[in-house]
Amino acid sequence: MKMRVSQLKPEAGLRLIENVNGLTKKPIVPKDTIITNEVIDVLNAFAVKEVEAVKADNSEKLIKKKAKNHQIDPISESKQNDKKLLYFQQHYQEVVKEYKKEFQRWQSGGTVDISIIRRLVIPLFEQLEKEPIHVLFLQNYIENVQDYIYHHAISVGLISGYLAKRLNMNRGECFQVTLAGSLCDCGMARVNPGILNQNIINNDDQREIKLHPTYSYKMLQKIPSLSTSAKLAVLKHHERIDGSGYPLKEKGKNIHLYAKIIAIADVYHALICNRIYKTKVSPFRAIEIMTREMFGKLDVSVLQTLTNCLMPLSINMLIKLSTHQIGKILFIDHRYPTRPVIQLVESNEVIQLNEQNDISIKEILNN
Protein backbone atom coordinates (compact mmCIF):
# COMPACT_ATOMS: atom_id res chain seq x y z
CA MET A 1 0.00 0.00 0.00
CA LYS A 2 1.06 3.63 -0.50
CA MET A 3 2.80 5.16 2.50
CA ARG A 4 4.21 8.64 3.01
CA VAL A 5 7.96 8.63 3.60
CA SER A 6 7.47 11.04 6.52
CA GLN A 7 5.45 8.32 8.30
CA LEU A 8 7.90 5.44 7.79
CA LYS A 9 9.40 3.92 10.96
CA PRO A 10 12.31 1.43 10.88
CA GLU A 11 10.89 -0.47 13.84
CA ALA A 12 7.66 -1.16 11.94
CA GLY A 13 9.31 -3.99 9.96
CA LEU A 14 8.21 -2.74 6.55
CA ARG A 15 9.52 -3.70 3.12
CA LEU A 16 9.17 -2.09 -0.30
CA ILE A 17 6.98 -3.91 -2.81
CA GLU A 18 7.93 -1.68 -5.76
CA ASN A 19 11.23 -0.24 -6.97
CA VAL A 20 11.78 3.41 -6.11
CA ASN A 21 12.96 4.81 -9.44
CA GLY A 22 14.81 7.99 -10.39
CA LEU A 23 16.12 9.21 -13.71
CA THR A 24 18.86 6.60 -13.98
CA LYS A 25 18.37 3.01 -15.16
CA LYS A 26 19.04 1.53 -11.72
CA PRO A 27 16.39 2.04 -9.03
CA ILE A 28 17.25 4.37 -6.17
CA VAL A 29 16.06 1.65 -3.78
CA PRO A 30 15.08 -1.82 -5.13
CA LYS A 31 11.87 -3.58 -4.18
CA ASP A 32 11.94 -6.01 -1.22
CA THR A 33 14.37 -3.73 0.62
CA ILE A 34 13.63 -3.56 4.34
CA ILE A 35 12.93 -0.01 5.53
CA THR A 36 15.77 1.18 7.76
CA ASN A 37 16.97 4.60 8.89
CA GLU A 38 19.53 4.53 6.08
CA VAL A 39 16.85 3.81 3.46
CA ILE A 40 14.66 6.62 4.84
CA ASP A 41 17.63 9.02 4.58
CA VAL A 42 18.08 8.04 0.92
CA LEU A 43 14.38 8.52 0.16
CA ASN A 44 14.44 11.96 1.78
CA ALA A 45 17.63 12.88 -0.09
CA PHE A 46 15.87 12.15 -3.38
CA ALA A 47 12.76 14.06 -2.24
CA VAL A 48 10.62 10.91 -2.54
CA LYS A 49 7.22 11.59 -0.95
CA GLU A 50 5.49 8.19 -1.14
CA VAL A 51 6.46 4.52 -1.51
CA GLU A 52 4.66 1.20 -1.87
CA ALA A 53 5.38 -0.82 1.28
CA VAL A 54 3.86 -3.63 3.34
CA LYS A 55 4.50 -5.31 6.66
CA ALA A 56 7.24 -7.91 6.17
CA ASP A 57 6.13 -11.41 7.16
CA ASN A 58 9.60 -12.49 8.16
CA SER A 59 12.07 -9.61 8.06
CA GLU A 60 15.01 -11.63 9.28
CA LYS A 61 14.69 -14.25 6.54
CA LEU A 62 14.26 -11.60 3.91
CA ILE A 63 17.37 -9.74 5.05
CA LYS A 64 19.40 -12.95 4.95
CA LYS A 65 18.05 -13.82 1.53
CA LYS A 66 18.99 -10.40 0.19
CA ALA A 67 22.39 -10.64 1.82
CA LYS A 68 22.96 -13.87 -0.06
CA ASN A 69 22.09 -12.07 -3.30
CA HIS A 70 24.59 -9.31 -2.37
CA GLN A 71 21.84 -6.70 -2.22
CA ILE A 72 21.78 -6.31 1.53
CA ASP A 73 24.53 -7.36 3.88
CA PRO A 74 23.81 -6.28 7.47
CA ILE A 75 27.16 -7.60 8.70
CA SER A 76 29.78 -6.36 6.26
CA GLU A 77 30.83 -2.80 7.04
CA SER A 78 32.66 -2.47 3.74
CA LYS A 79 29.55 -3.43 1.81
CA GLN A 80 27.53 -0.92 3.79
CA ASN A 81 30.09 1.73 2.80
CA ASP A 82 29.79 0.62 -0.82
CA LYS A 83 26.02 1.05 -0.57
CA LYS A 84 26.43 4.55 0.82
CA LEU A 85 28.76 5.43 -2.06
CA LEU A 86 26.24 4.02 -4.52
CA TYR A 87 23.31 5.90 -2.97
CA PHE A 88 25.27 9.15 -3.05
CA GLN A 89 26.43 8.54 -6.62
CA GLN A 90 22.86 7.90 -7.77
CA HIS A 91 21.66 11.08 -6.05
CA TYR A 92 24.58 13.01 -7.53
CA GLN A 93 23.85 11.74 -11.05
CA GLU A 94 20.20 12.76 -10.68
CA VAL A 95 21.24 16.29 -9.70
CA VAL A 96 23.72 16.58 -12.60
CA LYS A 97 21.04 15.54 -15.11
CA GLU A 98 18.62 18.12 -13.77
CA TYR A 99 21.33 20.81 -13.74
CA LYS A 100 22.13 19.97 -17.38
CA LYS A 101 18.50 20.69 -18.29
CA GLU A 102 18.72 24.06 -16.53
CA PHE A 103 22.00 24.91 -18.28
CA GLN A 104 20.49 24.09 -21.68
CA ARG A 105 17.52 26.32 -20.81
CA TRP A 106 19.96 29.16 -20.01
CA GLN A 107 21.64 28.58 -23.37
CA SER A 108 18.23 29.22 -24.94
CA GLY A 109 17.95 32.53 -23.12
CA GLY A 110 16.21 31.37 -19.94
CA THR A 111 16.84 32.96 -16.55
CA VAL A 112 18.28 31.25 -13.47
CA ASP A 113 15.57 29.86 -11.18
CA ILE A 114 17.41 29.82 -7.86
CA SER A 115 14.68 27.75 -6.21
CA ILE A 116 15.41 24.88 -8.61
CA ILE A 117 19.17 25.07 -8.04
CA ARG A 118 18.63 25.19 -4.29
CA ARG A 119 16.30 22.18 -4.40
CA LEU A 120 18.88 20.23 -6.39
CA VAL A 121 22.13 21.15 -4.64
CA ILE A 122 21.38 21.71 -0.95
CA PRO A 123 20.03 18.19 -0.13
CA LEU A 124 23.06 16.69 -1.88
CA PHE A 125 25.38 18.95 0.09
CA GLU A 126 23.67 17.90 3.34
CA GLN A 127 24.24 14.27 2.39
CA LEU A 128 27.92 14.97 1.73
CA GLU A 129 28.19 16.75 5.10
CA LYS A 130 27.21 13.52 6.85
CA GLU A 131 29.53 11.37 4.73
CA PRO A 132 32.42 13.55 3.49
CA ILE A 133 34.22 10.49 2.09
CA HIS A 134 32.33 11.23 -1.13
CA VAL A 135 34.58 14.25 -1.75
CA LEU A 136 37.37 11.83 -2.68
CA PHE A 137 35.36 10.18 -5.46
CA LEU A 138 33.46 12.97 -7.24
CA GLN A 139 35.81 12.70 -10.24
CA ASN A 140 34.82 9.05 -10.73
CA TYR A 141 31.18 9.87 -11.43
CA ILE A 142 31.80 11.51 -14.82
CA GLU A 143 30.78 8.88 -17.37
CA ASN A 144 31.05 11.16 -20.42
CA VAL A 145 33.70 13.90 -20.61
CA GLN A 146 31.33 15.87 -22.85
CA ASP A 147 29.22 16.42 -19.70
CA TYR A 148 32.17 17.70 -17.66
CA ILE A 149 30.80 21.25 -17.36
CA TYR A 150 27.65 20.03 -15.58
CA HIS A 151 29.54 17.75 -13.22
CA HIS A 152 32.03 20.53 -12.55
CA ALA A 153 29.26 22.92 -11.48
CA ILE A 154 27.75 20.50 -8.95
CA SER A 155 31.10 19.28 -7.61
CA VAL A 156 32.51 22.79 -7.19
CA GLY A 157 29.39 23.70 -5.24
CA LEU A 158 29.73 20.66 -2.96
CA ILE A 159 33.46 21.11 -2.35
CA SER A 160 33.03 24.86 -1.75
CA GLY A 161 30.21 24.30 0.73
CA TYR A 162 32.22 21.68 2.60
CA LEU A 163 35.24 24.00 2.78
CA ALA A 164 32.96 26.74 4.17
CA LYS A 165 31.75 24.30 6.83
CA ARG A 166 35.33 23.37 7.75
CA LEU A 167 36.15 27.08 7.98
CA ASN A 168 33.43 27.31 10.66
CA MET A 169 31.02 29.40 8.63
CA ASN A 170 27.42 29.38 9.81
CA ARG A 171 24.74 27.28 8.13
CA GLY A 172 23.39 30.09 5.99
CA GLU A 173 26.85 31.01 4.72
CA CYS A 174 27.60 27.36 3.87
CA PHE A 175 24.44 27.24 1.76
CA GLN A 176 25.29 30.54 0.04
CA VAL A 177 28.81 29.32 -0.79
CA THR A 178 27.40 26.00 -2.07
CA LEU A 179 24.95 27.82 -4.36
CA ALA A 180 27.59 30.29 -5.55
CA GLY A 181 29.99 27.45 -6.33
CA SER A 182 27.32 25.62 -8.31
CA LEU A 183 26.45 28.76 -10.28
CA CYS A 184 29.89 30.31 -10.76
CA ASP A 185 30.04 28.97 -14.32
CA CYS A 186 26.39 29.52 -15.27
CA GLY A 187 27.66 32.28 -17.59
CA MET A 188 29.27 29.58 -19.74
CA ALA A 189 25.74 29.17 -21.12
CA ARG A 190 26.25 32.55 -22.82
CA VAL A 191 29.54 31.47 -24.42
CA ASN A 192 29.59 30.06 -27.96
CA PRO A 193 28.57 26.41 -27.35
CA GLY A 194 31.01 25.23 -30.00
CA ILE A 195 33.88 26.22 -27.69
CA LEU A 196 32.80 24.13 -24.70
CA ASN A 197 33.95 20.71 -25.95
CA GLN A 198 36.83 21.60 -28.28
CA ASN A 199 40.12 19.71 -28.09
CA ILE A 200 42.10 22.88 -28.79
CA ILE A 201 41.17 26.35 -27.52
CA ASN A 202 42.69 29.25 -29.44
CA ASN A 203 43.29 32.80 -28.18
CA ASP A 204 39.93 34.09 -29.40
CA ASP A 205 38.13 31.23 -27.65
CA GLN A 206 40.11 31.93 -24.49
CA ARG A 207 39.08 35.58 -24.54
CA GLU A 208 35.43 34.61 -24.84
CA ILE A 209 35.68 32.02 -22.05
CA LYS A 210 37.19 34.66 -19.76
CA LEU A 211 33.94 36.62 -20.05
CA HIS A 212 31.99 33.91 -18.25
CA PRO A 213 32.39 35.27 -14.67
CA THR A 214 30.88 38.57 -15.84
CA TYR A 215 28.07 36.77 -17.67
CA SER A 216 27.42 34.67 -14.55
CA TYR A 217 27.27 37.73 -12.31
CA LYS A 218 24.81 39.47 -14.63
CA MET A 219 22.59 36.38 -14.70
CA LEU A 220 22.46 36.30 -10.89
CA GLN A 221 22.63 39.95 -9.83
CA LYS A 222 18.85 40.45 -9.50
CA ILE A 223 18.20 37.31 -7.45
CA PRO A 224 17.37 38.59 -3.92
CA SER A 225 17.84 35.25 -2.13
CA LEU A 226 21.46 35.06 -3.26
CA SER A 227 23.62 37.24 -1.02
CA THR A 228 25.86 40.04 -2.28
CA SER A 229 28.85 38.03 -1.05
CA ALA A 230 27.78 35.02 -3.11
CA LYS A 231 27.35 37.16 -6.21
CA LEU A 232 30.80 38.71 -5.72
CA ALA A 233 32.25 35.22 -5.33
CA VAL A 234 30.77 34.26 -8.69
CA LEU A 235 32.28 37.35 -10.31
CA LYS A 236 35.71 36.92 -8.71
CA HIS A 237 36.27 33.16 -8.54
CA HIS A 238 38.98 33.41 -11.23
CA GLU A 239 40.84 36.24 -9.51
CA ARG A 240 44.20 35.31 -8.02
CA ILE A 241 46.00 36.55 -4.92
CA ASP A 242 48.91 37.89 -7.01
CA GLY A 243 46.60 39.81 -9.39
CA SER A 244 47.12 37.45 -12.32
CA GLY A 245 43.48 36.38 -12.55
CA TYR A 246 40.43 37.79 -14.33
CA PRO A 247 38.15 39.64 -15.04
CA LEU A 248 39.21 42.49 -12.69
CA LYS A 249 42.82 41.47 -11.91
CA GLU A 250 42.18 42.12 -8.23
CA LYS A 251 44.65 41.10 -5.53
CA GLY A 252 44.70 39.61 -2.05
CA LYS A 253 42.36 41.37 0.38
CA ASN A 254 40.19 42.73 -2.43
CA ILE A 255 39.05 39.19 -3.25
CA HIS A 256 36.12 38.03 -1.11
CA LEU A 257 36.69 34.92 1.04
CA TYR A 258 33.81 33.15 -0.72
CA ALA A 259 35.62 33.71 -4.03
CA LYS A 260 38.88 32.35 -2.60
CA ILE A 261 37.04 29.21 -1.47
CA ILE A 262 35.37 28.67 -4.84
CA ALA A 263 38.65 29.34 -6.67
CA ILE A 264 40.29 26.47 -4.82
CA ALA A 265 37.35 24.11 -5.31
CA ASP A 266 37.29 25.06 -9.01
CA VAL A 267 40.99 24.42 -9.61
CA TYR A 268 41.04 21.24 -7.53
CA HIS A 269 38.10 19.63 -9.31
CA ALA A 270 39.45 20.62 -12.74
CA LEU A 271 42.75 18.91 -11.93
CA ILE A 272 41.28 15.62 -10.67
CA CYS A 273 38.95 15.14 -13.67
CA ASN A 274 39.55 13.78 -17.15
CA ARG A 275 38.89 16.47 -19.75
CA ILE A 276 38.75 16.37 -23.53
CA TYR A 277 42.25 17.89 -23.66
CA LYS A 278 43.88 16.57 -20.45
CA THR A 279 44.16 13.53 -18.22
CA LYS A 280 43.17 13.65 -14.56
CA VAL A 281 45.61 13.57 -11.66
CA SER A 282 45.02 12.10 -8.20
CA PRO A 283 43.79 14.28 -5.31
CA PHE A 284 47.30 14.00 -3.84
CA ARG A 285 48.96 15.27 -7.00
CA ALA A 286 46.34 18.03 -7.34
CA ILE A 287 47.19 19.34 -3.87
CA GLU A 288 50.91 19.28 -4.77
CA ILE A 289 50.27 21.26 -7.96
CA MET A 290 48.13 23.81 -6.14
CA THR A 291 50.65 24.15 -3.30
CA ARG A 292 53.85 24.34 -5.34
CA GLU A 293 53.12 25.26 -8.94
CA MET A 294 50.39 27.78 -8.07
CA PHE A 295 52.14 29.26 -5.05
CA GLY A 296 51.11 32.88 -4.49
CA LYS A 297 47.94 32.55 -6.54
CA LEU A 298 45.60 30.72 -4.14
CA ASP A 299 44.71 31.52 -0.53
CA VAL A 300 47.05 29.53 1.72
CA SER A 301 44.63 29.07 4.63
CA VAL A 302 41.80 27.82 2.41
CA LEU A 303 44.18 25.49 0.56
CA GLN A 304 45.41 24.14 3.90
CA THR A 305 41.78 23.55 4.89
CA LEU A 306 41.24 21.54 1.71
CA THR A 307 44.36 19.50 2.45
CA ASN A 308 43.20 18.90 6.03
CA CYS A 309 39.79 17.81 4.71
CA LEU A 310 40.98 15.36 2.08
CA MET A 311 44.09 13.65 3.35
CA PRO A 312 42.69 12.09 6.59
CA LEU A 313 39.74 10.70 4.60
CA SER A 314 42.16 8.58 2.59
CA ILE A 315 43.55 6.61 5.56
CA ASN A 316 43.13 2.84 4.89
CA MET A 317 42.16 3.55 1.26
CA LEU A 318 43.58 1.45 -1.55
CA ILE A 319 45.61 3.46 -4.05
CA LYS A 320 47.37 2.86 -7.34
CA LEU A 321 50.94 4.07 -7.58
CA SER A 322 52.78 5.43 -10.60
CA THR A 323 54.65 2.08 -10.58
CA HIS A 324 51.25 0.39 -11.18
CA GLN A 325 51.47 -1.31 -7.77
CA ILE A 326 48.47 -1.33 -5.47
CA GLY A 327 48.95 -0.15 -1.91
CA LYS A 328 47.08 0.82 1.21
CA ILE A 329 47.53 4.15 2.98
CA LEU A 330 48.65 3.48 6.56
CA PHE A 331 49.67 6.87 7.89
CA ILE A 332 49.87 10.52 6.84
CA ASP A 333 52.51 12.76 8.36
CA HIS A 334 51.11 16.31 8.60
CA ARG A 335 54.49 17.61 7.38
CA TYR A 336 54.13 15.61 4.13
CA PRO A 337 50.37 15.31 3.65
CA THR A 338 50.59 14.31 -0.02
CA ARG A 339 53.34 11.73 0.57
CA PRO A 340 51.82 9.14 2.95
CA VAL A 341 53.19 5.87 4.29
CA ILE A 342 52.00 3.02 2.04
CA GLN A 343 51.84 -0.75 2.47
CA LEU A 344 52.06 -2.62 -0.83
CA VAL A 345 49.32 -5.22 -1.17
CA GLU A 346 51.32 -7.98 -2.86
CA SER A 347 54.51 -7.88 -0.81
CA ASN A 348 53.31 -6.16 2.42
CA GLU A 349 56.37 -3.92 2.04
CA VAL A 350 55.94 -0.55 3.75
CA ILE A 351 57.28 2.49 1.90
CA GLN A 352 57.40 6.17 2.83
CA LEU A 353 56.59 8.26 -0.22
CA ASN A 354 58.36 11.32 1.18
CA GLU A 355 61.55 9.30 0.75
CA GLN A 356 60.58 8.01 -2.71
CA ASN A 357 60.36 11.10 -4.90
CA ASP A 358 60.19 9.03 -8.09
CA ILE A 359 56.95 7.35 -6.97
CA SER A 360 53.58 9.10 -6.74
CA ILE A 361 49.95 8.21 -6.13
CA LYS A 362 48.19 7.88 -9.47
CA GLU A 363 44.68 7.13 -8.26
CA ILE A 364 42.55 6.49 -5.17
CA LEU A 365 40.59 3.28 -5.68
CA ASN A 366 37.06 2.67 -4.48
CA ASN A 367 37.63 0.10 -1.74
XYZ file of C-alpha atoms in Angstrom:
367
model
C 0.000 0.000 0.000
C 1.057 3.626 -0.500
C 2.798 5.163 2.504
C 4.208 8.639 3.009
C 7.962 8.631 3.603
C 7.467 11.040 6.515
C 5.455 8.319 8.295
C 7.898 5.438 7.795
C 9.403 3.922 10.958
C 12.312 1.431 10.878
C 10.894 -0.473 13.838
C 7.662 -1.162 11.941
C 9.306 -3.990 9.963
C 8.208 -2.743 6.550
C 9.519 -3.701 3.118
C 9.172 -2.085 -0.296
C 6.981 -3.908 -2.811
C 7.928 -1.680 -5.761
C 11.231 -0.240 -6.969
C 11.783 3.414 -6.112
C 12.960 4.813 -9.435
C 14.811 7.985 -10.386
C 16.116 9.211 -13.712
C 18.863 6.602 -13.980
C 18.367 3.010 -15.157
C 19.041 1.531 -11.722
C 16.390 2.036 -9.025
C 17.249 4.374 -6.173
C 16.060 1.652 -3.776
C 15.083 -1.817 -5.126
C 11.865 -3.581 -4.176
C 11.938 -6.011 -1.221
C 14.369 -3.729 0.621
C 13.633 -3.561 4.344
C 12.929 -0.006 5.525
C 15.775 1.180 7.758
C 16.967 4.605 8.894
C 19.533 4.525 6.080
C 16.849 3.815 3.463
C 14.660 6.621 4.841
C 17.628 9.021 4.576
C 18.083 8.045 0.922
C 14.377 8.517 0.158
C 14.442 11.959 1.777
C 17.628 12.880 -0.088
C 15.865 12.152 -3.382
C 12.757 14.063 -2.243
C 10.619 10.913 -2.543
C 7.217 11.589 -0.947
C 5.491 8.194 -1.139
C 6.461 4.519 -1.510
C 4.661 1.203 -1.868
C 5.380 -0.817 1.275
C 3.860 -3.632 3.339
C 4.503 -5.308 6.657
C 7.245 -7.914 6.168
C 6.132 -11.411 7.156
C 9.602 -12.490 8.161
C 12.073 -9.615 8.064
C 15.012 -11.628 9.284
C 14.690 -14.246 6.537
C 14.264 -11.603 3.907
C 17.373 -9.741 5.048
C 19.396 -12.954 4.953
C 18.050 -13.817 1.527
C 18.991 -10.402 0.192
C 22.393 -10.638 1.823
C 22.957 -13.872 -0.059
C 22.086 -12.068 -3.302
C 24.586 -9.313 -2.374
C 21.842 -6.698 -2.219
C 21.782 -6.305 1.527
C 24.528 -7.361 3.880
C 23.815 -6.279 7.468
C 27.159 -7.604 8.697
C 29.780 -6.361 6.256
C 30.828 -2.798 7.040
C 32.664 -2.468 3.745
C 29.554 -3.426 1.813
C 27.532 -0.919 3.791
C 30.090 1.725 2.802
C 29.793 0.617 -0.823
C 26.021 1.051 -0.569
C 26.432 4.551 0.823
C 28.763 5.429 -2.057
C 26.240 4.016 -4.520
C 23.308 5.901 -2.968
C 25.267 9.152 -3.054
C 26.434 8.538 -6.618
C 22.861 7.904 -7.772
C 21.659 11.082 -6.055
C 24.581 13.013 -7.532
C 23.852 11.737 -11.054
C 20.201 12.761 -10.681
C 21.242 16.290 -9.702
C 23.720 16.583 -12.600
C 21.040 15.535 -15.108
C 18.618 18.123 -13.771
C 21.330 20.807 -13.742
C 22.133 19.975 -17.381
C 18.504 20.686 -18.286
C 18.724 24.057 -16.529
C 21.996 24.911 -18.280
C 20.489 24.088 -21.678
C 17.522 26.318 -20.809
C 19.956 29.164 -20.010
C 21.635 28.579 -23.366
C 18.231 29.216 -24.944
C 17.954 32.530 -23.120
C 16.207 31.373 -19.944
C 16.840 32.956 -16.547
C 18.278 31.254 -13.474
C 15.574 29.860 -11.179
C 17.414 29.821 -7.860
C 14.678 27.750 -6.206
C 15.410 24.876 -8.613
C 19.172 25.074 -8.039
C 18.635 25.187 -4.290
C 16.297 22.184 -4.404
C 18.884 20.232 -6.389
C 22.126 21.146 -4.641
C 21.382 21.709 -0.952
C 20.027 18.193 -0.130
C 23.063 16.690 -1.884
C 25.376 18.955 0.090
C 23.670 17.902 3.338
C 24.239 14.266 2.386
C 27.918 14.975 1.735
C 28.190 16.753 5.099
C 27.207 13.525 6.847
C 29.531 11.375 4.727
C 32.422 13.555 3.488
C 34.223 10.493 2.094
C 32.333 11.227 -1.133
C 34.584 14.251 -1.754
C 37.367 11.829 -2.684
C 35.357 10.180 -5.456
C 33.460 12.967 -7.243
C 35.811 12.695 -10.244
C 34.822 9.047 -10.733
C 31.180 9.873 -11.427
C 31.796 11.507 -14.822
C 30.783 8.882 -17.368
C 31.047 11.165 -20.418
C 33.696 13.897 -20.609
C 31.331 15.865 -22.848
C 29.225 16.415 -19.704
C 32.172 17.696 -17.657
C 30.802 21.248 -17.364
C 27.646 20.028 -15.578
C 29.543 17.746 -13.217
C 32.026 20.530 -12.549
C 29.264 22.918 -11.476
C 27.754 20.502 -8.953
C 31.102 19.280 -7.613
C 32.513 22.786 -7.188
C 29.386 23.699 -5.237
C 29.728 20.661 -2.964
C 33.457 21.112 -2.348
C 33.031 24.855 -1.747
C 30.214 24.302 0.731
C 32.218 21.682 2.597
C 35.239 24.005 2.783
C 32.964 26.736 4.170
C 31.754 24.295 6.829
C 35.329 23.371 7.752
C 36.154 27.080 7.982
C 33.432 27.307 10.658
C 31.021 29.404 8.628
C 27.419 29.377 9.809
C 24.740 27.282 8.131
C 23.388 30.088 5.993
C 26.848 31.006 4.725
C 27.603 27.360 3.869
C 24.443 27.239 1.761
C 25.295 30.538 0.042
C 28.814 29.318 -0.788
C 27.401 26.003 -2.074
C 24.948 27.818 -4.356
C 27.592 30.294 -5.550
C 29.990 27.450 -6.325
C 27.324 25.617 -8.313
C 26.446 28.759 -10.280
C 29.892 30.313 -10.756
C 30.040 28.971 -14.323
C 26.395 29.516 -15.271
C 27.658 32.282 -17.588
C 29.273 29.584 -19.742
C 25.745 29.171 -21.120
C 26.248 32.555 -22.817
C 29.535 31.470 -24.417
C 29.594 30.062 -27.958
C 28.570 26.408 -27.354
C 31.014 25.234 -29.998
C 33.879 26.215 -27.692
C 32.798 24.134 -24.705
C 33.947 20.710 -25.945
C 36.828 21.605 -28.283
C 40.117 19.715 -28.095
C 42.099 22.883 -28.787
C 41.165 26.348 -27.518
C 42.695 29.254 -29.436
C 43.292 32.799 -28.184
C 39.931 34.093 -29.403
C 38.134 31.235 -27.652
C 40.110 31.931 -24.493
C 39.079 35.578 -24.541
C 35.429 34.612 -24.837
C 35.682 32.022 -22.046
C 37.190 34.665 -19.762
C 33.939 36.623 -20.046
C 31.985 33.905 -18.248
C 32.393 35.268 -14.671
C 30.878 38.569 -15.837
C 28.072 36.771 -17.667
C 27.423 34.666 -14.550
C 27.268 37.726 -12.308
C 24.808 39.470 -14.627
C 22.588 36.376 -14.704
C 22.463 36.302 -10.885
C 22.629 39.951 -9.827
C 18.853 40.451 -9.500
C 18.196 37.312 -7.448
C 17.370 38.592 -3.922
C 17.841 35.252 -2.131
C 21.460 35.065 -3.260
C 23.619 37.236 -1.019
C 25.863 40.044 -2.284
C 28.855 38.029 -1.051
C 27.777 35.022 -3.105
C 27.350 37.162 -6.212
C 30.802 38.711 -5.724
C 32.250 35.223 -5.327
C 30.768 34.261 -8.686
C 32.277 37.352 -10.308
C 35.709 36.920 -8.710
C 36.275 33.164 -8.543
C 38.984 33.412 -11.233
C 40.837 36.243 -9.515
C 44.199 35.305 -8.020
C 46.003 36.551 -4.918
C 48.909 37.892 -7.011
C 46.604 39.807 -9.386
C 47.125 37.449 -12.321
C 43.476 36.382 -12.552
C 40.426 37.792 -14.328
C 38.150 39.644 -15.037
C 39.213 42.493 -12.692
C 42.824 41.467 -11.907
C 42.184 42.124 -8.226
C 44.655 41.098 -5.534
C 44.697 39.609 -2.045
C 42.364 41.367 0.379
C 40.185 42.733 -2.434
C 39.052 39.194 -3.246
C 36.124 38.034 -1.110
C 36.689 34.922 1.043
C 33.808 33.148 -0.724
C 35.622 33.711 -4.034
C 38.879 32.351 -2.595
C 37.038 29.206 -1.473
C 35.366 28.669 -4.842
C 38.649 29.338 -6.671
C 40.293 26.467 -4.817
C 37.345 24.111 -5.312
C 37.286 25.064 -9.010
C 40.992 24.425 -9.613
C 41.043 21.244 -7.531
C 38.104 19.626 -9.314
C 39.446 20.624 -12.739
C 42.752 18.912 -11.932
C 41.281 15.616 -10.674
C 38.948 15.136 -13.670
C 39.550 13.783 -17.147
C 38.894 16.469 -19.748
C 38.750 16.365 -23.530
C 42.246 17.889 -23.658
C 43.881 16.568 -20.450
C 44.157 13.527 -18.218
C 43.168 13.646 -14.563
C 45.608 13.567 -11.663
C 45.022 12.100 -8.200
C 43.794 14.278 -5.306
C 47.304 13.998 -3.842
C 48.961 15.271 -7.003
C 46.339 18.026 -7.335
C 47.194 19.336 -3.870
C 50.907 19.279 -4.766
C 50.273 21.258 -7.957
C 48.134 23.814 -6.135
C 50.654 24.151 -3.300
C 53.850 24.335 -5.338
C 53.119 25.256 -8.941
C 50.392 27.775 -8.067
C 52.142 29.260 -5.051
C 51.111 32.883 -4.488
C 47.935 32.550 -6.540
C 45.600 30.725 -4.143
C 44.712 31.524 -0.533
C 47.049 29.531 1.716
C 44.630 29.074 4.635
C 41.800 27.822 2.405
C 44.181 25.488 0.563
C 45.405 24.141 3.895
C 41.784 23.547 4.894
C 41.242 21.544 1.706
C 44.363 19.497 2.454
C 43.203 18.899 6.035
C 39.792 17.809 4.712
C 40.982 15.365 2.077
C 44.085 13.648 3.346
C 42.689 12.094 6.585
C 39.737 10.697 4.604
C 42.162 8.583 2.591
C 43.549 6.607 5.556
C 43.127 2.844 4.889
C 42.162 3.547 1.264
C 43.584 1.453 -1.552
C 45.609 3.463 -4.047
C 47.367 2.855 -7.341
C 50.941 4.068 -7.576
C 52.781 5.429 -10.601
C 54.653 2.084 -10.582
C 51.247 0.388 -11.182
C 51.473 -1.311 -7.775
C 48.467 -1.333 -5.466
C 48.951 -0.150 -1.908
C 47.075 0.822 1.209
C 47.528 4.154 2.983
C 48.654 3.485 6.558
C 49.668 6.875 7.886
C 49.867 10.523 6.839
C 52.511 12.763 8.356
C 51.112 16.307 8.596
C 54.494 17.607 7.382
C 54.127 15.613 4.133
C 50.366 15.313 3.645
C 50.589 14.309 -0.022
C 53.338 11.726 0.569
C 51.822 9.140 2.947
C 53.187 5.866 4.289
C 51.999 3.017 2.036
C 51.839 -0.753 2.470
C 52.063 -2.622 -0.830
C 49.319 -5.222 -1.173
C 51.325 -7.975 -2.863
C 54.515 -7.881 -0.809
C 53.315 -6.165 2.415
C 56.373 -3.923 2.045
C 55.942 -0.545 3.747
C 57.280 2.486 1.902
C 57.401 6.169 2.832
C 56.590 8.259 -0.220
C 58.356 11.318 1.183
C 61.550 9.303 0.750
C 60.580 8.012 -2.712
C 60.356 11.104 -4.904
C 60.190 9.033 -8.087
C 56.945 7.349 -6.969
C 53.579 9.104 -6.742
C 49.951 8.209 -6.128
C 48.188 7.884 -9.467
C 44.676 7.133 -8.261
C 42.554 6.491 -5.172
C 40.594 3.283 -5.685
C 37.060 2.671 -4.481
C 37.633 0.095 -1.739
